[in-house]
Amino acid sequence: MFGAFGRGSRRRGLAAAATVLAATAVAVAVAGRGCEVSAPGPAAAVRDFAQASAAGDRRAIFELLSPQTQARLEEQARRATSQAGSAVRYEALDLISLCTGEDCVAQRQFVVKEQAGDEAVVEIVYASGERAQLGLVRVSGRWRVDLTGYGAGL
């Protein structure tokens, strides 16, 4: 009546099926929670910004800038091209300075000093002890470095 495997095999099969069902339920619950992970915070955005600078990746740096900062760089590139008599065409990426020196690759800490709504300030603490602060804004749920006030008098 129980086939070639007998009664014990049927119980083991049911136990195995119950285990697989329980494991599947746990996996679905964990995967469901994984979908709710929040976006990285402002410190992570500054860390990515510093890593892109140390790697010489101007495109990644540009993508991590706020739309206002991107627009400002594009306007400054147009102005620089105009002043050069159009002999040289500048792009926004040409105006991005890269981090050089030991502090670029040395261990750094990124500390959120202020955060209110969609604005934040992150302090970078370099291995040398020097400190710098960057302002950030949240745009469409992602933190972007905002340098609109930097060099405004230039």
CSV table of C-alpha atoms in Angstrom, one decimal:
chain,number,residue,atom,x,y,z
A,1,MET,CA,0.0,0.0,0.0
A,2,PHE,CA,2.9,2.4,0.6
A,3,GLY,CA,4.9,1.3,-2.3
A,4,ALA,CA,8.5,0.0,-2.3
A,5,PHE,CA,9.6,2.5,0.4
A,6,GLY,CA,7.2,1.6,3.2
A,7,ARG,CA,5.7,3.7,5.9
A,8,GLY,CA,9.0,5.2,7.3
A,9,SER,CA,9.9,6.6,3.9
A,10,ARG,CA,6.6,8.3,3.6
A,11,ARG,CA,7.1,10.1,7.0
A,12,ARG,CA,10.6,11.2,6.0
A,13,GLY,CA,9.2,12.5,2.7
A,14,LEU,CA,6.5,14.5,4.5
A,15,ALA,CA,9.1,15.8,7.0
A,16,ALA,CA,11.4,16.9,4.2
A,17,ALA,CA,8.5,18.6,2.4
A,18,ALA,CA,7.5,20.4,5.6
A,19,THR,CA,11.2,21.5,6.0
A,20,VAL,CA,11.3,22.8,2.4
A,21,LEU,CA,8.0,24.6,2.9
A,22,ALA,CA,9.3,26.3,6.1
A,23,ALA,CA,12.6,27.2,4.4
A,24,THR,CA,10.7,28.7,1.5
A,25,ALA,CA,8.5,30.8,3.9
A,26,VAL,CA,11.6,32.1,5.6
A,27,ALA,CA,13.3,33.0,2.3
A,28,VAL,CA,10.2,34.8,1.1
A,29,ALA,CA,10.0,36.8,4.4
A,30,VAL,CA,13.7,37.7,4.2
A,31,ALA,CA,13.5,38.7,0.6
A,32,GLY,CA,10.4,40.8,1.3
A,33,ARG,CA,12.4,42.7,4.0
A,34,GLY,CA,15.3,43.1,1.5
A,35,CYS,CA,13.0,45.2,-0.7
A,36,GLU,CA,12.5,47.7,2.1
A,37,VAL,CA,16.2,48.6,2.5
A,38,SER,CA,16.5,52.3,2.6
A,39,ALA,CA,18.8,54.2,0.2
A,40,PRO,CA,22.3,54.9,1.4
A,41,GLY,CA,22.7,58.0,3.6
A,42,PRO,CA,24.7,61.2,3.0
A,43,ALA,CA,27.9,59.8,4.4
A,44,ALA,CA,27.8,57.0,1.8
A,45,ALA,CA,27.4,59.5,-0.9
A,46,VAL,CA,30.4,61.5,0.2
A,47,ARG,CA,32.4,58.2,0.5
A,48,ASP,CA,31.5,57.4,-3.1
A,49,PHE,CA,32.4,61.0,-4.2
A,50,ALA,CA,35.8,60.7,-2.5
A,51,GLN,CA,36.5,57.3,-4.0
A,52,ALA,CA,35.5,58.5,-7.5
A,53,SER,CA,37.9,61.5,-7.1
A,54,ALA,CA,40.8,59.3,-5.9
A,55,ALA,CA,40.1,57.0,-8.9
A,56,GLY,CA,40.1,59.9,-11.3
A,57,ASP,CA,36.5,59.2,-12.4
A,58,ARG,CA,35.2,62.6,-13.4
A,59,ARG,CA,32.0,61.1,-14.8
A,60,ALA,CA,31.1,59.4,-11.5
A,61,ILE,CA,31.9,62.7,-9.6
A,62,PHE,CA,29.6,64.6,-11.9
A,63,GLU,CA,26.8,62.1,-11.4
A,64,LEU,CA,27.2,62.5,-7.6
A,65,LEU,CA,26.7,66.3,-7.8
A,66,SER,CA,23.4,68.0,-7.2
A,67,PRO,CA,21.5,69.2,-10.4
A,68,GLN,CA,22.3,72.8,-9.3
A,69,THR,CA,26.0,72.1,-9.1
A,70,GLN,CA,25.9,70.3,-12.5
A,71,ALA,CA,24.2,73.2,-14.1
A,72,ARG,CA,26.7,75.6,-12.6
A,73,LEU,CA,29.6,73.6,-14.0
A,74,GLU,CA,28.0,73.5,-17.4
A,75,GLU,CA,27.5,77.3,-17.4
A,76,GLN,CA,31.1,77.8,-16.3
A,77,ALA,CA,32.3,75.5,-19.1
A,78,ARG,CA,30.3,77.6,-21.6
A,79,ARG,CA,31.8,80.8,-20.2
A,80,ALA,CA,35.4,79.4,-20.3
A,81,THR,CA,34.8,78.3,-23.9
A,82,SER,CA,33.6,81.8,-24.8
A,83,GLN,CA,36.6,83.4,-23.1
A,84,ALA,CA,39.0,81.1,-24.9
A,85,GLY,CA,37.5,82.5,-28.2
A,86,SER,CA,36.0,79.1,-29.0
A,87,ALA,CA,39.5,77.8,-29.8
A,88,VAL,CA,39.1,75.3,-27.0
A,89,ARG,CA,35.7,73.8,-26.1
A,90,TYR,CA,35.4,73.1,-22.4
A,91,GLU,CA,33.0,70.5,-21.0
A,92,ALA,CA,31.7,70.5,-17.4
A,93,LEU,CA,33.9,67.4,-16.7
A,94,ASP,CA,37.0,69.4,-17.7
A,95,LEU,CA,36.3,71.7,-14.7
A,96,ILE,CA,36.3,69.0,-12.1
A,97,SER,CA,39.4,68.9,-10.0
A,98,LEU,CA,40.6,65.5,-8.8
A,99,CYS,CA,42.0,64.6,-5.4
A,100,THR,CA,45.7,64.1,-5.5
A,101,GLY,CA,48.2,63.3,-2.7
A,102,GLU,CA,48.3,60.9,0.2
A,103,ASP,CA,45.1,62.1,1.8
A,104,CYS,CA,43.2,60.8,-1.3
A,105,VAL,CA,44.0,57.2,-0.6
A,106,ALA,CA,44.6,57.4,3.1
A,107,GLN,CA,42.0,56.2,5.6
A,108,ARG,CA,39.2,58.7,6.0
A,109,GLN,CA,36.1,59.0,8.2
A,110,PHE,CA,32.8,60.4,6.9
A,111,VAL,CA,30.7,61.8,9.7
A,112,VAL,CA,27.2,63.2,9.3
A,113,LYS,CA,27.3,66.5,11.2
A,114,GLU,CA,23.8,67.8,10.4
A,115,GLN,CA,20.8,66.3,8.7
A,116,ALA,CA,17.4,67.9,8.4
A,117,GLY,CA,14.9,66.8,5.8
A,118,ASP,CA,16.6,66.8,2.4
A,119,GLU,CA,19.8,68.6,3.4
A,120,ALA,CA,22.8,67.4,5.2
A,121,VAL,CA,26.4,68.3,6.1
A,122,VAL,CA,29.1,65.6,6.1
A,123,GLU,CA,32.5,66.1,7.6
A,124,ILE,CA,35.5,64.3,6.1
A,125,VAL,CA,38.2,63.5,8.6
A,126,TYR,CA,41.5,62.7,6.9
A,127,ALA,CA,44.3,60.6,8.3
A,128,SER,CA,46.4,63.7,8.7
A,129,GLY,CA,43.8,65.2,11.0
A,130,GLU,CA,42.5,67.8,8.5
A,131,ARG,CA,38.8,68.2,8.2
A,132,ALA,CA,36.5,69.3,5.4
A,133,GLN,CA,32.8,69.6,5.2
A,134,LEU,CA,30.5,69.1,2.2
A,135,GLY,CA,26.8,70.0,1.9
A,136,LEU,CA,24.4,67.5,0.4
A,137,VAL,CA,20.9,67.6,-0.9
A,138,ARG,CA,18.5,64.7,-1.4
A,139,VAL,CA,17.2,64.5,-5.0
A,140,SER,CA,14.7,61.9,-5.9
A,141,GLY,CA,15.7,59.8,-2.9
A,142,ARG,CA,19.4,60.0,-3.5
A,143,TRP,CA,22.0,62.1,-1.8
A,144,ARG,CA,24.0,64.5,-4.0
A,145,VAL,CA,27.0,66.7,-3.2
A,146,ASP,CA,25.9,70.3,-3.5
A,147,LEU,CA,28.8,72.8,-4.3
A,148,THR,CA,26.7,75.7,-5.5
A,149,GLY,CA,28.2,78.0,-3.0
A,150,TYR,CA,31.7,76.9,-3.6
A,151,GLY,CA,33.8,79.5,-5.4
A,152,ALA,CA,30.8,81.7,-6.0
A,153,GLY,CA,33.0,84.8,-6.1
A,154,LEU,CA,35.1,83.4,-8.9
